[in-house]
Short mmCIF file of C-alpha atoms and ligand atoms in Angstrom, two decimals:
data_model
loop_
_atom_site.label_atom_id
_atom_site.label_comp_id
_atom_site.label_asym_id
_atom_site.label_seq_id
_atom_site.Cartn_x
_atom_site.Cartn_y
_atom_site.Cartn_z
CA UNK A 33 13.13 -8.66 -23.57
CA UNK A 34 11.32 -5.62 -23.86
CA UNK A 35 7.76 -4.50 -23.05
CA UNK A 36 4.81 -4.54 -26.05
CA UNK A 37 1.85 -3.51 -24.08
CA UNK A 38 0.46 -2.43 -20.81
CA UNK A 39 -3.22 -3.58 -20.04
CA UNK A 40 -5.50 -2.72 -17.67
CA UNK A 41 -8.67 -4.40 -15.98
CA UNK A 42 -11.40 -2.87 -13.76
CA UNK A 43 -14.94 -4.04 -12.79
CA UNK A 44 -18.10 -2.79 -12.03
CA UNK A 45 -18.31 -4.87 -9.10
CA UNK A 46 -15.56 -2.89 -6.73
CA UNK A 47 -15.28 0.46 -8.72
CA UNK A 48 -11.90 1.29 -6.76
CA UNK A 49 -10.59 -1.81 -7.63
CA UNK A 50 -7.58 -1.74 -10.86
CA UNK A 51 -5.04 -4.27 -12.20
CA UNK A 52 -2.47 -3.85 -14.43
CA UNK A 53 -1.17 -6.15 -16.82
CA UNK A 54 2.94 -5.55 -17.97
CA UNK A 55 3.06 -7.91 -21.47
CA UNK A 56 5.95 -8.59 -22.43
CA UNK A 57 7.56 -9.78 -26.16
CA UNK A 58 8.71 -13.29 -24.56
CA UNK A 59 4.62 -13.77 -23.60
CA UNK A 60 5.52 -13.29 -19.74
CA UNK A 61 3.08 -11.25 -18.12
CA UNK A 62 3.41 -9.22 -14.82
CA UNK A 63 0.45 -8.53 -12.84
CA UNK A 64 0.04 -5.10 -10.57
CA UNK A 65 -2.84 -3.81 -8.65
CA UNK A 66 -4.10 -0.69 -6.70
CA UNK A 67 -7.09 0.72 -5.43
CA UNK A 68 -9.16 4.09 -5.10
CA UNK A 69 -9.68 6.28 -8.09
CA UNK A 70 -9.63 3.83 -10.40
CA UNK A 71 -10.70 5.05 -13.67
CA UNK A 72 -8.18 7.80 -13.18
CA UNK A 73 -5.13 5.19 -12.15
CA UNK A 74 -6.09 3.62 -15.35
CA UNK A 75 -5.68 7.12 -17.29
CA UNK A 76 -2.53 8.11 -15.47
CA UNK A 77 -1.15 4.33 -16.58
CA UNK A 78 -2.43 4.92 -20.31
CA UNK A 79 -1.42 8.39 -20.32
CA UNK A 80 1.46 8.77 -19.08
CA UNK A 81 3.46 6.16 -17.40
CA UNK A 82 2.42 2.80 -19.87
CA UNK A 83 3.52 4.57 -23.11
CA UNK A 84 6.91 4.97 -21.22
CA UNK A 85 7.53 1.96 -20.30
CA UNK A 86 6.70 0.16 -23.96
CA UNK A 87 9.69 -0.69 -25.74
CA UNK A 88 11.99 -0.39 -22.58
CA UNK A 89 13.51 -3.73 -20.51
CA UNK A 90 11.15 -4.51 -18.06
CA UNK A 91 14.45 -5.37 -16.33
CA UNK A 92 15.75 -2.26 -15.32
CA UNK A 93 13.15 -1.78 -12.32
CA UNK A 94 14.25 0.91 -10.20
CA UNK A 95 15.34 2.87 -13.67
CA UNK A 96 12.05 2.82 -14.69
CA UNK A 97 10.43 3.75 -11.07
CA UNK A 98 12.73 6.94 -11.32
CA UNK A 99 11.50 7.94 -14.31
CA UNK A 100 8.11 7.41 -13.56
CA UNK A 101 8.28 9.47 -10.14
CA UNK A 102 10.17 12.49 -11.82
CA UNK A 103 7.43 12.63 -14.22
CA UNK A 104 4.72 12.46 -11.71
CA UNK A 105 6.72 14.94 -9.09
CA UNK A 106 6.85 17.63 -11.73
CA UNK A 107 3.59 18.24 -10.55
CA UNK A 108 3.55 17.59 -7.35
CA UNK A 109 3.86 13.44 -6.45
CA UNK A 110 1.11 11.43 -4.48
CA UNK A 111 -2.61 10.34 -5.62
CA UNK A 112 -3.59 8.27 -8.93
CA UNK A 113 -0.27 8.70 -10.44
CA UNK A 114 1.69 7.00 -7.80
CA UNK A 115 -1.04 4.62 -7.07
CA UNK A 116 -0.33 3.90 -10.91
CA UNK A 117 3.63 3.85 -10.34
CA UNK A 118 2.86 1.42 -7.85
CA UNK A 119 1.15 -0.68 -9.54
CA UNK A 120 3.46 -0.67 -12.34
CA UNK A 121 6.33 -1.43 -9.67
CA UNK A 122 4.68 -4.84 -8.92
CA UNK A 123 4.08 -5.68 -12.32
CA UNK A 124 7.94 -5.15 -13.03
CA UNK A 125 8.71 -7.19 -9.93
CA UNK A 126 6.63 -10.22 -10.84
CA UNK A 127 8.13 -10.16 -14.61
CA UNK A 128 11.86 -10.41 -13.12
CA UNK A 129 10.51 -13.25 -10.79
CA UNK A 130 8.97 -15.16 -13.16
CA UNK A 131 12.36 -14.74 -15.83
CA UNK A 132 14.53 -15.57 -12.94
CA UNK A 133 12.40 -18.71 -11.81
CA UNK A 134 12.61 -17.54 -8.01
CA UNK A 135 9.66 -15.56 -6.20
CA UNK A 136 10.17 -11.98 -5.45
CA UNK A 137 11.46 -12.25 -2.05
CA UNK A 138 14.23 -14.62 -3.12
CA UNK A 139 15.29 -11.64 -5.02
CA UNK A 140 15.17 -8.98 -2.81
CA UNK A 141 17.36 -10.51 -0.04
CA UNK A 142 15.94 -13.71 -0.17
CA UNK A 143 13.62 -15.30 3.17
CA UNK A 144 14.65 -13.71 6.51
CA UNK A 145 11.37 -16.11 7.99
CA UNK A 146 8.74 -18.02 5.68
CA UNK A 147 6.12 -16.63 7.25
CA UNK A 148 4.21 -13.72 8.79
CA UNK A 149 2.07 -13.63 11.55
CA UNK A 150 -1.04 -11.66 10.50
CA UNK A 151 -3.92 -9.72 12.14
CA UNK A 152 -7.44 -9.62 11.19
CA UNK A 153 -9.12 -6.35 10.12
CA UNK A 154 -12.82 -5.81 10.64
CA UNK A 155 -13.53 -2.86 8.72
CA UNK A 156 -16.55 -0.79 7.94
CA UNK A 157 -17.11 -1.92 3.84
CA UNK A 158 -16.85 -4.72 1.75
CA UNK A 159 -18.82 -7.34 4.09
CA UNK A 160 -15.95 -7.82 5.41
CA UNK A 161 -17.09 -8.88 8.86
CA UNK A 162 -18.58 -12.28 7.83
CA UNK A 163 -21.57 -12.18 8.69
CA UNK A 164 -20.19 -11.05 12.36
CA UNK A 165 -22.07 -8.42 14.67
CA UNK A 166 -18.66 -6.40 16.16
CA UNK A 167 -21.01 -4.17 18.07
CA UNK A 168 -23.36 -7.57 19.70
CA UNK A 169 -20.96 -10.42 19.28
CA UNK A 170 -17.13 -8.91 19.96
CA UNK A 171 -16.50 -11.74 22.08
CA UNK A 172 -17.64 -14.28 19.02
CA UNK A 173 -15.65 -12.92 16.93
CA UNK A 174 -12.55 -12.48 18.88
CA UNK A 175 -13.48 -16.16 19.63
CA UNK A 176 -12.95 -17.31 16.13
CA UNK A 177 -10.29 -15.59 15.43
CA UNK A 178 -8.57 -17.29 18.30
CA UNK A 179 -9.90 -20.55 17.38
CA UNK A 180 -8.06 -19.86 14.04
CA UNK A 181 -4.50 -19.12 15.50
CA UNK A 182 -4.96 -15.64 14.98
CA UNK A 183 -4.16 -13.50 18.03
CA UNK A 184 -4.52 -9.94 16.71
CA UNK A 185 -7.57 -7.81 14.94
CA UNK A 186 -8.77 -4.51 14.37
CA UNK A 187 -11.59 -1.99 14.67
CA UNK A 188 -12.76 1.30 13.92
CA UNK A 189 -14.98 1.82 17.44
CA UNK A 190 -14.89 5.54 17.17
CA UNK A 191 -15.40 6.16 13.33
CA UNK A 192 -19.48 5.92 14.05
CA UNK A 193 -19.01 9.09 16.65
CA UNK A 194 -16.76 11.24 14.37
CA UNK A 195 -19.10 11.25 12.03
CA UNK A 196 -22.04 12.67 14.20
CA UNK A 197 -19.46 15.85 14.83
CA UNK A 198 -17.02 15.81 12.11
CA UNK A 199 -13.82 14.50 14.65
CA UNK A 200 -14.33 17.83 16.66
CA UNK A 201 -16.09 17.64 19.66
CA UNK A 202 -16.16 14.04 21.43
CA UNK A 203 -18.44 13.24 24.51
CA UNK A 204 -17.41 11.14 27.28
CA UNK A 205 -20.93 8.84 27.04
CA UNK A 206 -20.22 8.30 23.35
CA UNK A 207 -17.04 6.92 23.84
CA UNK A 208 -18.19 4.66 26.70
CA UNK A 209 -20.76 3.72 24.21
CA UNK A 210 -18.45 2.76 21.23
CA UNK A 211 -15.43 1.62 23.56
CA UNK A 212 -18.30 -1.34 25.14
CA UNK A 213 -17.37 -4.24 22.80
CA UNK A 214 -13.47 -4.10 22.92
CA UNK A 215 -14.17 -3.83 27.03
CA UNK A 216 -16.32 -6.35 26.52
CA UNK A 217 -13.47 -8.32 24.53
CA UNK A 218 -10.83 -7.37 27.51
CA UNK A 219 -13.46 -9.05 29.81
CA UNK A 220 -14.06 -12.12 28.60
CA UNK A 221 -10.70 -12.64 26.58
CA UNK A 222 -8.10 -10.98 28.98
CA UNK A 223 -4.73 -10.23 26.94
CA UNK A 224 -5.53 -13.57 24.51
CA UNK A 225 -6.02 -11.34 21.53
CA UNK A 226 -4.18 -7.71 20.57
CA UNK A 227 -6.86 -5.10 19.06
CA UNK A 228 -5.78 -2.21 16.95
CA UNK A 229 -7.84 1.05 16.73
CA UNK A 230 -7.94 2.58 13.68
CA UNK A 231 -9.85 5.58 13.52
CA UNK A 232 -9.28 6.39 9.55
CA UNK A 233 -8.44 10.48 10.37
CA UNK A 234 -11.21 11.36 11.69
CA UNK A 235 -10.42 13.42 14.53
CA UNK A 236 -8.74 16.55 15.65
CA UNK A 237 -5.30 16.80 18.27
CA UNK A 238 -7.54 17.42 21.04
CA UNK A 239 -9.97 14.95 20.74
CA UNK A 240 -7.59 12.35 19.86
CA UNK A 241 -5.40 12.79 22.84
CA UNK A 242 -8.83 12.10 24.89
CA UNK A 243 -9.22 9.05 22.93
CA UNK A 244 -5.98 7.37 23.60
CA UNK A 245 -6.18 8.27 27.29
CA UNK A 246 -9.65 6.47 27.84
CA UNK A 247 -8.31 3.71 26.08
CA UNK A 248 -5.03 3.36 27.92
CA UNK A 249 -6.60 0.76 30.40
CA UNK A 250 -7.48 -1.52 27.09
CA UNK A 251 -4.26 -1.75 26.07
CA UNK A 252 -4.77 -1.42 22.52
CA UNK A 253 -1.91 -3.07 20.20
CA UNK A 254 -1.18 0.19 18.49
CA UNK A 255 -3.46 3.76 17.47
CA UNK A 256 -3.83 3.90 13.78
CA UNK A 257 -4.63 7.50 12.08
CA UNK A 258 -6.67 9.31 15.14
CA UNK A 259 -5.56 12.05 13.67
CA UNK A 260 -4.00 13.15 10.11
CA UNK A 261 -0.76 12.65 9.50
CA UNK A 262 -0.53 16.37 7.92
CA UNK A 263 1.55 17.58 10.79
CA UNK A 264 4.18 15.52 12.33
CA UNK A 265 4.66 17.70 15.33
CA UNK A 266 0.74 17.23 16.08
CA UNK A 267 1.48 13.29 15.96
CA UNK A 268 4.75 14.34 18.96
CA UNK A 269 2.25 15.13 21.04
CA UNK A 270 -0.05 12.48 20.51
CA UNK A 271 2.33 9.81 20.82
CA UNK A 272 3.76 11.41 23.64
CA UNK A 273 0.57 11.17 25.83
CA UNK A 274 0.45 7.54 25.58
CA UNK A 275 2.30 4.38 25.99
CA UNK A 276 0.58 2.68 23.27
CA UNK A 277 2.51 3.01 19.81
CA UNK A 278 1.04 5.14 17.39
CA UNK A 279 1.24 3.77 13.77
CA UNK A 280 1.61 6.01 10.64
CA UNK A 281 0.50 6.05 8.00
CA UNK A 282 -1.11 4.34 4.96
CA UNK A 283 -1.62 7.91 3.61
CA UNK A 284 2.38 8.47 3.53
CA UNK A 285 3.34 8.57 0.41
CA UNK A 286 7.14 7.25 -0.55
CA UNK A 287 10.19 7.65 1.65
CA UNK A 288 9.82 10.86 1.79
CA UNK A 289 6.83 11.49 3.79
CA UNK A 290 7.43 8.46 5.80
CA UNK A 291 10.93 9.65 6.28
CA UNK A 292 9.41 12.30 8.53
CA UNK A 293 7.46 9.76 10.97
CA UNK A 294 10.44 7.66 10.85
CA UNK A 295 13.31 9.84 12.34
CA UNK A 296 10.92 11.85 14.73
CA UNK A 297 9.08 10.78 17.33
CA UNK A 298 5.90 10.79 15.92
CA UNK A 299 5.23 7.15 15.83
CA UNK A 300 6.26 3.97 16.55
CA UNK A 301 5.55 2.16 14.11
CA UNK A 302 5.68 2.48 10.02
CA UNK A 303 2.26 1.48 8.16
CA UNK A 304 2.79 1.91 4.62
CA UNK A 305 0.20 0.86 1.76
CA UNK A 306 2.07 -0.70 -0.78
CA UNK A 307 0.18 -0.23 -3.56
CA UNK A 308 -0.02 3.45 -2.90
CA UNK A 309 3.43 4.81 -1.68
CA UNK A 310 5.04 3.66 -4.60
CA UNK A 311 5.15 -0.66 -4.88
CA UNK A 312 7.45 -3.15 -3.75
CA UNK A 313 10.65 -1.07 -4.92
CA UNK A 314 9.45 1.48 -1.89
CA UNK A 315 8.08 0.14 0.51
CA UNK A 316 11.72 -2.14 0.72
CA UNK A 317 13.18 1.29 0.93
CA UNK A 318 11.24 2.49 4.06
CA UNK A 319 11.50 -0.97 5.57
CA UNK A 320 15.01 -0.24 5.47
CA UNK A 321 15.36 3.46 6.68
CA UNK A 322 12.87 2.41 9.77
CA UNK A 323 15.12 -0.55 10.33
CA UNK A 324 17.76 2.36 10.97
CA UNK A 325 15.57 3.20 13.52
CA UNK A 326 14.81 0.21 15.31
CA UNK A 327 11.46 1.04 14.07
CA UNK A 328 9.33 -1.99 12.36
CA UNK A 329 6.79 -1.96 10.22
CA UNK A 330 3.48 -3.27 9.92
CA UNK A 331 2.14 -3.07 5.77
CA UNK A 332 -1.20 -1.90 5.24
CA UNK A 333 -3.95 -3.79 3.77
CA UNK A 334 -7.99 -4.36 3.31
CA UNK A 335 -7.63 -3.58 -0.39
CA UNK A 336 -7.17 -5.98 -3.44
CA UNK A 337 -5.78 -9.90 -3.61
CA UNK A 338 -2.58 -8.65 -5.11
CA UNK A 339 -1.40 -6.30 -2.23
CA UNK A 340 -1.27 -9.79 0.01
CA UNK A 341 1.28 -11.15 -2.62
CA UNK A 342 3.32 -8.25 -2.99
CA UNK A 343 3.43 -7.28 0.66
CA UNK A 344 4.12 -10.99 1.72
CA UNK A 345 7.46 -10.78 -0.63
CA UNK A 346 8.48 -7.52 1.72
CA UNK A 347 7.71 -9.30 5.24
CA UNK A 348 9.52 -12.64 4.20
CA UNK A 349 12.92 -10.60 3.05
CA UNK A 350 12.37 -7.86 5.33
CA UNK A 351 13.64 -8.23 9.38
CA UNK A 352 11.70 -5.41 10.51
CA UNK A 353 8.14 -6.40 9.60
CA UNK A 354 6.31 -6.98 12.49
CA UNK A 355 3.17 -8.12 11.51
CA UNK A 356 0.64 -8.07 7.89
CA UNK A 357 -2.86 -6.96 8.18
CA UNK A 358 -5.17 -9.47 6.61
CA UNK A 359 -9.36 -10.13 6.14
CA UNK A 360 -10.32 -13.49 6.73
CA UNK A 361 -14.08 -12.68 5.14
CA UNK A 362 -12.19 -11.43 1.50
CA UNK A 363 -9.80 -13.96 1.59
CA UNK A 364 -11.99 -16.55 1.61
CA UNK A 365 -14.73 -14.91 -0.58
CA UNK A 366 -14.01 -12.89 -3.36
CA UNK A 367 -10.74 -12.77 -3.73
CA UNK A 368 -10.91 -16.31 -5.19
CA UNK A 369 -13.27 -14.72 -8.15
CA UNK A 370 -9.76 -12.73 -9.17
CA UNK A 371 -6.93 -14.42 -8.90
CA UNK A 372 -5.50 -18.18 -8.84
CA UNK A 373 -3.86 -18.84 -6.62
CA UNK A 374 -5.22 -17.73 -3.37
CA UNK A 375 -2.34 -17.01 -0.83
CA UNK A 376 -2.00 -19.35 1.95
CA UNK A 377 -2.83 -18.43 5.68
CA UNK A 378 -2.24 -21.24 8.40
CA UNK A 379 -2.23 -21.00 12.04
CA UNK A 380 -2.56 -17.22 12.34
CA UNK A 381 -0.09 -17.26 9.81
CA UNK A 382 0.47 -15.51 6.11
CA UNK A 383 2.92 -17.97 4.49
CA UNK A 384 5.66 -17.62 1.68
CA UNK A 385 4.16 -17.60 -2.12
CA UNK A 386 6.30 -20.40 -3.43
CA UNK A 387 5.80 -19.79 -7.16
CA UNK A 388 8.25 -17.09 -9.50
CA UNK A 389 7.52 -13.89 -9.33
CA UNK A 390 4.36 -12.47 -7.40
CA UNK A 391 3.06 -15.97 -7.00
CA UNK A 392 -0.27 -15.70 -8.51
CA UNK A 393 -2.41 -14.98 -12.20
CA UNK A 394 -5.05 -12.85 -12.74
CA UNK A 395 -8.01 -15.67 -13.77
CA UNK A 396 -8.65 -15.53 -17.00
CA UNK A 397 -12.36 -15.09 -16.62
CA UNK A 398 -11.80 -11.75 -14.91
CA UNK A 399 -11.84 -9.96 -18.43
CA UNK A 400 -15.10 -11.49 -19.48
CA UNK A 401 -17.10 -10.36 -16.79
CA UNK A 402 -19.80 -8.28 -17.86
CA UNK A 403 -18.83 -5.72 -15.76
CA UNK A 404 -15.10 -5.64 -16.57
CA UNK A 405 -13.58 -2.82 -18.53
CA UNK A 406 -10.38 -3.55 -20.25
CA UNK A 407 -8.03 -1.17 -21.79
CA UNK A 408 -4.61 -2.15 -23.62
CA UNK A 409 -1.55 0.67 -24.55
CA UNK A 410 0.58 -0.76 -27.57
CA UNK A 411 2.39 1.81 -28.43
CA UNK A 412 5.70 3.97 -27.09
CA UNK A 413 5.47 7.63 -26.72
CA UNK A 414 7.28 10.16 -24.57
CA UNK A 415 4.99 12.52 -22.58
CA UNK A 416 4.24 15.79 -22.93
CA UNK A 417 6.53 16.73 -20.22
CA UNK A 418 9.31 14.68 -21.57
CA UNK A 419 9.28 15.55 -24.80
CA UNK A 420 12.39 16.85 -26.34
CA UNK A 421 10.61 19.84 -28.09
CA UNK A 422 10.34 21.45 -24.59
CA UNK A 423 13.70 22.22 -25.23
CA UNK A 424 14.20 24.43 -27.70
CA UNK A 425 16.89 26.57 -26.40
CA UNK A 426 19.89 26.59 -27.88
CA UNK A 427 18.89 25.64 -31.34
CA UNK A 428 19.73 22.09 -32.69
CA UNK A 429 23.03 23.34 -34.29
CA UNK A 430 24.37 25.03 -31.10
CA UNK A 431 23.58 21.99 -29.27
CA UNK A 432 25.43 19.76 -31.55
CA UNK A 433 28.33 22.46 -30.74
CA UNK A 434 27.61 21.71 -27.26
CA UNK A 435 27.28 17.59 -26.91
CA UNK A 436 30.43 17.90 -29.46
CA UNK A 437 32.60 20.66 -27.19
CA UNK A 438 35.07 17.97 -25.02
CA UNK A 439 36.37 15.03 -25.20
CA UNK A 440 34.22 13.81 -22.01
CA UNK A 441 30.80 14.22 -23.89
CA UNK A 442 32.00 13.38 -27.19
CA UNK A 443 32.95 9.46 -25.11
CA UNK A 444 29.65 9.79 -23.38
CA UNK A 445 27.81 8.32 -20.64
CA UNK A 446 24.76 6.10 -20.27
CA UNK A 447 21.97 8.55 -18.67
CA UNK A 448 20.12 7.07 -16.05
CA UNK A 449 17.21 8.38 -16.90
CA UNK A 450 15.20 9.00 -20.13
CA UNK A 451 15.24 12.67 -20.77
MG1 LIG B 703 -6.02 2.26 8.53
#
């Protein structure tokens, strides 16, 4: 089997929204996603990373995804391109589902549960609060949730005050002000439902470590992003003022920066985005290395249908995942428009895609939007940076000499890689 064309689909409708298409010479197609940047995902895929992949084995997975990363860390690894690797990753992963007959997480360990409790976001785009009031009706909505089986959400109270000041000067009213519906919440509700605070960055160290010792008596289930996660020592001290756990970070990208927040004690628990830090291949990998440190992790969402698949197939083969974020209002509204089918969520519950591969199509009717920009690579290159006319030096007939010198190259060895 080998790959004849990478495609990619964006619309009009959610600008930050990209999928990715794998098509393969058998007529199996994987199916990837990512958000942010999208027009410049879709370059990086058409650019770089899609004529790579055409003509290889979609097979060979975590071949590919080290290609991929060496081309995108020659100049420095992180933004579209990995949010393009990423996507690629899932693609990959749904092809060798769908070949093998046997969803993703049957592969990758197979089910250590069937499903995953989730938590309810209530962000600050997208409509995503259904039609909710978080600042008049907290109690409501922590009522529904409730009603629903769900026993966990989470909001952004202080993201309205860092804006006033740019996260660098906080004022004890304010925070009274924005902290009134989760008291309200504590109030009414008691204990009955966990709440989250994510505050998206936007503060500094010293305002932050105000914030978590106001909100000490709330109990939150876990700070998300008060601060940065530029500086791990800066998270140290942050974590160290409180006895809630601090969660980092959906802006981690790969093991590598996660690494950091893993074997320090900067946090207590790992939030990566999979369709940014590098796709099902690495997000497995940092589930693993936190696991080494009795750490769990807790995958990022509040982006695109896709991410719910691909993350579910990590927190059904992976022990340490504590819990999947998850919006009720795009799950039930226009995620539907996208993909077929849905994912299933019962009794507070994310459950276990049961079909091969990812566990879900892109509808057909997604390209034919009016809004929808497609964009199809057919053809097998090697990029710039790859190229063999980069190497010039020795000349051709002293590196003949050279492949040619022992009896070691002359038996030769698979390379692992493509250059
Ligand atoms: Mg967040």
């Amino acid at each position: 089997m080998i790959i004849t064309k990478i495609e990619t689909i964006r619309v009009g409708q959610f600008s930050d929204l990209i999928f990715v298409q794998v098509h393969t010479d058998t007529g199996l197609i994987g199916l990837g996603e990512t958000w942010y940047g999208a027009s410049t995902v879709e370059s990086a895929i058409h650019d770089h990373f899609g004529p790579l992949l055409i003509g290889r084995d979609p097979a060979e997975i975590e071949r590919h995804w080290q290609t991929m990363f060496r081309l995108s860390d020659h100049a420095g690894y992180g933004g579209a391109e990995l949010r393009a690797i990423s996507a690629l990753d899932v693609a990959l992963w749904d092809i060798k589902g769908q070949v093998l007959q046997l969803p993703i997480f049957e592969i990758l360990g197979g089910g250590t549960r069937h499903r995953i409790k989730v938590y309810n976001t209530l962000g600050v785009f997208c409509d995503i609060t259904e039609g909710y009031d978080v600042w008049k009706d907290p109690v409501e909505v922590a009522q529904s949730l409730l009603d629903e089986g769900i026993t966990g959400m989470k909001m952004s109270p202080t993201d309205f005050i860092a804006r006033e000041t740019d996260g660098q000067i906080l004022f004890k009213d304010d925070l009274d002000w924005v902290l009134r519906p989760l008291r309200e919440i504590r109030d009414k509700l008691g204990m009955a439902i966990e709440v989250a605070n994510d505050a998206h960055a936007k503060w500094n160290l010293p305002t932050a470590l105000r914030i978590v010792r106001e909100m000490e008596p709330l109990r939150p289930m876990w700070h998300e992003e008060l601060i940065s996660p530029l500086n791990e020592e800066a998270h140290v001290r942050l974590q160290d003022a409180t006895s809630t756990p601090i969660a980092a970070a959906e802006r981690l990208m790969t093991r590598y920066q996660h690494r950091r927040f893993i074997e320090s004690p900067a946090a207590r628990i790992t939030m990566p985005d999979l369709t940014w830090t590098g796709g099902i291949s690495e997000v497995k990998k940092i589930g693993i290395l936190a696991s080494a440190h009795q750490m769990p992790i807790a995958p990022h969402d509040c982006v695109g249908p896709v991410n719910m698949f691909a993350c579910a197939h990590i927190a059904m083969s992976t022990p340490n995942v504590m819990i999947m974020e998850y919006n009720r209002a795009t799950h039930r509204g226009w995620y539907g428009d996208f993909i077929e089918p849905n994912f299933v969520v019962e009794d507070g519950y994310l459950m276990a895609p049961t079909e091969p591969g990812l566990g879900t199509r892109l509808k057909a009717s997604v390209k034919d939007r009016p809004d929808a920009t497609v964009r199809m690579s057919n053809e097998s290159r090697e990029p710039w940076l790859m190229s063999n006319k980069r190497y010039t030096y020795p000349p051709p007939e002293l590196q003949d000499e050279f492949i040619n010198s022992t009896p070691r190259r002359k038996s030769g060895s698979e390379a692992v890689y493509y250059d």
